Every structure is written in C-alpha cells, then in structure tokens.
C-alpha cells in the first residue's frame, strides 16, 4: 500500500502493450475501465486513485476520452499533452488532477 498522504499517479495509455512507460514508472496496477463518457473515466480514475495513493496506475483508455476527461477536471500542468504523445501522466488527489510533464 502506498503513502495515504501522496497523490496517485495515473498514466493514461491507449494500448498497455505498446506504450506503457515502464522505464519511468513502477506500475502497481493496470486498469481497463469500461467507460463510454469522460464522466465515466473521471469516476473510474478517482475511485482507483483513492485505492492507490502514493502508487502508480496505468489506465488504458481511448486518447480522445482522456483528453475530454482532462478538460472536464481542469487538469493543469506546465504544458498540455501533445496529441500524439504515447502516454499522459496525471497526479490525482483530493485537490484535483495535475498534469505531469512527459519529458522527465
């Protein structure tokens, strides 16, 4: 179990087999949510983040849905993700979603 005071790191990928950035993250869980709307994705991510505080979870979901969920949650960070980026990392905690840079 991770540190309950830390945010969960969620790594959004379109295909876990091809684009999971395992060299940068130690993934505790891979989530394949059955989602159809950005709201479904937000709900799945937030309930999973509560369970995996201080840990990293890969979330396999369509990129368009991820982008809509990021907009819906007003995720903020240094720069928005490139539309062709293979993955997007977000910290999720009670204060909201924070987009992490992909170049670190």
PDB file of C-alpha atoms in Angstrom:
ATOM      1  CA  UNK A   1       0.000   0.000   0.000  1.00  0.00           C
ATOM      2  CA  UNK A   2       1.246   3.439  -0.880  1.00  0.00           C
ATOM      3  CA  UNK A   3       1.518   6.512   1.287  1.00  0.00           C
ATOM      4  CA  UNK A   4      -2.007   7.737   2.029  1.00  0.00           C
ATOM      5  CA  UNK A   5      -0.855  11.378   2.025  1.00  0.00           C
ATOM      6  CA  UNK A   6       0.524  11.230  -1.516  1.00  0.00           C
ATOM      7  CA  UNK A   7      -1.412  11.578  -4.747  1.00  0.00           C
ATOM      8  CA  UNK A   8      -1.830   8.589  -7.013  1.00  0.00           C
ATOM      9  CA  UNK A   9      -0.055   8.844 -10.350  1.00  0.00           C
ATOM     10  CA  UNK A  10      -2.269   7.803 -13.247  1.00  0.00           C
ATOM     11  CA  UNK A  11      -0.601   7.006 -16.576  1.00  0.00           C
ATOM     12  CA  UNK A  12      -3.076   7.119 -19.458  1.00  0.00           C
ATOM     13  CA  UNK A  13      -2.152   4.950 -22.434  1.00  0.00           C
ATOM     14  CA  UNK A  14      -4.158   3.846 -25.446  1.00  0.00           C
ATOM     15  CA  UNK A  15      -2.548   0.391 -25.525  1.00  0.00           C
ATOM     16  CA  UNK A  16      -0.750  -1.009 -22.481  1.00  0.00           C
ATOM     17  CA  UNK A  17       1.364  -3.418 -24.509  1.00  0.00           C
ATOM     18  CA  UNK A  18       2.829  -0.799 -26.835  1.00  0.00           C
ATOM     19  CA  UNK A  19       3.133   2.429 -24.896  1.00  0.00           C
ATOM     20  CA  UNK A  20       3.400   1.821 -21.157  1.00  0.00           C
ATOM     21  CA  UNK A  21       6.400   3.877 -19.932  1.00  0.00           C
ATOM     22  CA  UNK A  22       7.719   1.199 -17.549  1.00  0.00           C
ATOM     23  CA  UNK A  23      11.222   2.670 -17.606  1.00  0.00           C
ATOM     24  CA  UNK A  24       9.872   5.808 -15.858  1.00  0.00           C
ATOM     25  CA  UNK A  25       7.167   4.340 -13.639  1.00  0.00           C
ATOM     26  CA  UNK A  26       6.778   1.305 -11.413  1.00  0.00           C
ATOM     27  CA  UNK A  27       3.166   0.412 -12.128  1.00  0.00           C
ATOM     28  CA  UNK A  28       1.189  -1.102  -9.256  1.00  0.00           C
ATOM     29  CA  UNK A  29      -1.961  -1.804 -11.275  1.00  0.00           C
ATOM     30  CA  UNK A  30      -3.258  -1.670 -14.842  1.00  0.00           C
ATOM     31  CA  UNK A  31      -6.858  -0.516 -15.166  1.00  0.00           C
ATOM     32  CA  UNK A  32      -9.021  -1.256 -18.211  1.00  0.00           C
ATOM     33  CA  UNK A  33     -12.161   0.706 -17.277  1.00  0.00           C
ATOM     34  CA  UNK A  34     -15.389   0.092 -19.145  1.00  0.00           C
ATOM     35  CA  UNK A  35     -16.022   3.749 -19.950  1.00  0.00           C
ATOM     36  CA  UNK A  36     -18.104   5.499 -22.585  1.00  0.00           C
ATOM     37  CA  UNK A  37     -18.041   9.132 -21.459  1.00  0.00           C
ATOM     38  CA  UNK A  38     -15.469  11.474 -19.904  1.00  0.00           C
ATOM     39  CA  UNK A  39     -17.537  11.380 -16.699  1.00  0.00           C
ATOM     40  CA  UNK A  40     -17.263   7.573 -16.596  1.00  0.00           C
ATOM     41  CA  UNK A  41     -13.492   7.849 -16.948  1.00  0.00           C
ATOM     42  CA  UNK A  42     -13.205  10.541 -14.267  1.00  0.00           C
ATOM     43  CA  UNK A  43     -15.240   8.403 -11.855  1.00  0.00           C
ATOM     44  CA  UNK A  44     -13.172   5.278 -12.529  1.00  0.00           C
ATOM     45  CA  UNK A  45      -9.892   7.168 -12.143  1.00  0.00           C
ATOM     46  CA  UNK A  46     -10.875   8.960  -8.942  1.00  0.00           C
ATOM     47  CA  UNK A  47     -12.099   5.809  -7.202  1.00  0.00           C
ATOM     48  CA  UNK A  48      -8.948   3.955  -8.280  1.00  0.00           C
ATOM     49  CA  UNK A  49      -6.739   6.851  -7.159  1.00  0.00           C
ATOM     50  CA  UNK A  50      -8.260   6.625  -3.680  1.00  0.00           C
ATOM     51  CA  UNK A  51      -7.255   2.974  -3.551  1.00  0.00           C
ATOM     52  CA  UNK A  52      -3.707   3.518  -4.871  1.00  0.00           C
ATOM     53  CA  UNK A  53      -2.496   6.649  -3.036  1.00  0.00           C
ATOM     54  CA  UNK A  54       1.264   7.056  -3.429  1.00  0.00           C
ATOM     55  CA  UNK A  55       1.374   4.475  -6.200  1.00  0.00           C
ATOM     56  CA  UNK A  56       1.162   4.413  -9.978  1.00  0.00           C
ATOM     57  CA  UNK A  57      -1.708   3.003 -12.023  1.00  0.00           C
ATOM     58  CA  UNK A  58      -1.766   2.621 -15.795  1.00  0.00           C
ATOM     59  CA  UNK A  59      -5.168   3.413 -17.285  1.00  0.00           C
ATOM     60  CA  UNK A  60      -5.871   2.028 -20.743  1.00  0.00           C
ATOM     61  CA  UNK A  61      -8.439   4.292 -22.409  1.00  0.00           C
ATOM     62  CA  UNK A  62      -9.031   5.982 -25.786  1.00  0.00           C
ATOM     63  CA  UNK A  63      -6.962   9.151 -26.088  1.00  0.00           C
ATOM     64  CA  UNK A  64      -9.925  11.306 -27.143  1.00  0.00           C
ATOM     65  CA  UNK A  65     -11.783  10.283 -23.990  1.00  0.00           C
ATOM     66  CA  UNK A  66      -8.700  11.005 -21.866  1.00  0.00           C
ATOM     67  CA  UNK A  67      -8.377  14.494 -23.377  1.00  0.00           C
ATOM     68  CA  UNK A  68     -12.043  15.200 -22.639  1.00  0.00           C
ATOM     69  CA  UNK A  69     -11.627  13.955 -19.058  1.00  0.00           C
ATOM     70  CA  UNK A  70      -8.581  16.203 -18.610  1.00  0.00           C
ATOM     71  CA  UNK A  71     -10.642  19.165 -19.802  1.00  0.00           C
ATOM     72  CA  UNK A  72     -13.571  18.205 -17.569  1.00  0.00           C
ATOM     73  CA  UNK A  73     -11.368  18.032 -14.476  1.00  0.00           C
ATOM     74  CA  UNK A  74      -9.486  21.201 -15.433  1.00  0.00           C
ATOM     75  CA  UNK A  75      -6.217  19.293 -15.074  1.00  0.00           C
ATOM     76  CA  UNK A  76      -3.398  21.784 -15.055  1.00  0.00           C
ATOM     77  CA  UNK A  77       0.317  21.462 -15.566  1.00  0.00           C
ATOM     78  CA  UNK A  78       3.240  23.101 -17.243  1.00  0.00           C
ATOM     79  CA  UNK A  79       2.153  22.239 -20.780  1.00  0.00           C
ATOM     80  CA  UNK A  80      -0.811  20.380 -22.251  1.00  0.00           C
ATOM     81  CA  UNK A  81      -0.027  16.920 -23.641  1.00  0.00           C
ATOM     82  CA  UNK A  82       0.793  16.629 -27.321  1.00  0.00           C
ATOM     83  CA  UNK A  83      -1.983  14.913 -29.213  1.00  0.00           C
ATOM     84  CA  UNK A  84       0.456  12.285 -30.473  1.00  0.00           C
ATOM     85  CA  UNK A  85       2.163  11.622 -27.107  1.00  0.00           C
ATOM     86  CA  UNK A  86       2.133   7.867 -26.375  1.00  0.00           C
ATOM     87  CA  UNK A  87       1.130   8.454 -22.749  1.00  0.00           C
ATOM     88  CA  UNK A  88      -0.107  11.144 -20.367  1.00  0.00           C
ATOM     89  CA  UNK A  89       0.708  11.232 -16.642  1.00  0.00           C
ATOM     90  CA  UNK A  90      -1.561  12.861 -14.068  1.00  0.00           C
ATOM     91  CA  UNK A  91      -1.368  13.111 -10.288  1.00  0.00           C
ATOM     92  CA  UNK A  92      -4.791  12.681  -8.700  1.00  0.00           C
ATOM     93  CA  UNK A  93      -5.653  13.618  -5.126  1.00  0.00           C
ATOM     94  CA  UNK A  94      -8.358  15.407  -3.179  1.00  0.00           C
ATOM     95  CA  UNK A  95      -7.258  18.775  -4.576  1.00  0.00           C
ATOM     96  CA  UNK A  96      -7.789  17.634  -8.172  1.00  0.00           C
ATOM     97  CA  UNK A  97      -5.820  16.430 -11.172  1.00  0.00           C
ATOM     98  CA  UNK A  98      -2.386  17.773 -12.032  1.00  0.00           C
ATOM     99  CA  UNK A  99      -0.858  17.057 -15.419  1.00  0.00           C
ATOM    100  CA  UNK A 100       2.776  15.922 -15.182  1.00  0.00           C
ATOM    101  CA  UNK A 101       5.386  16.761 -17.810  1.00  0.00           C
ATOM    102  CA  UNK A 102       6.184  13.903 -20.198  1.00  0.00           C
ATOM    103  CA  UNK A 103       9.801  14.926 -20.708  1.00  0.00           C
ATOM    104  CA  UNK A 104      11.245  13.940 -17.322  1.00  0.00           C
TER     105      UNK A 104
END
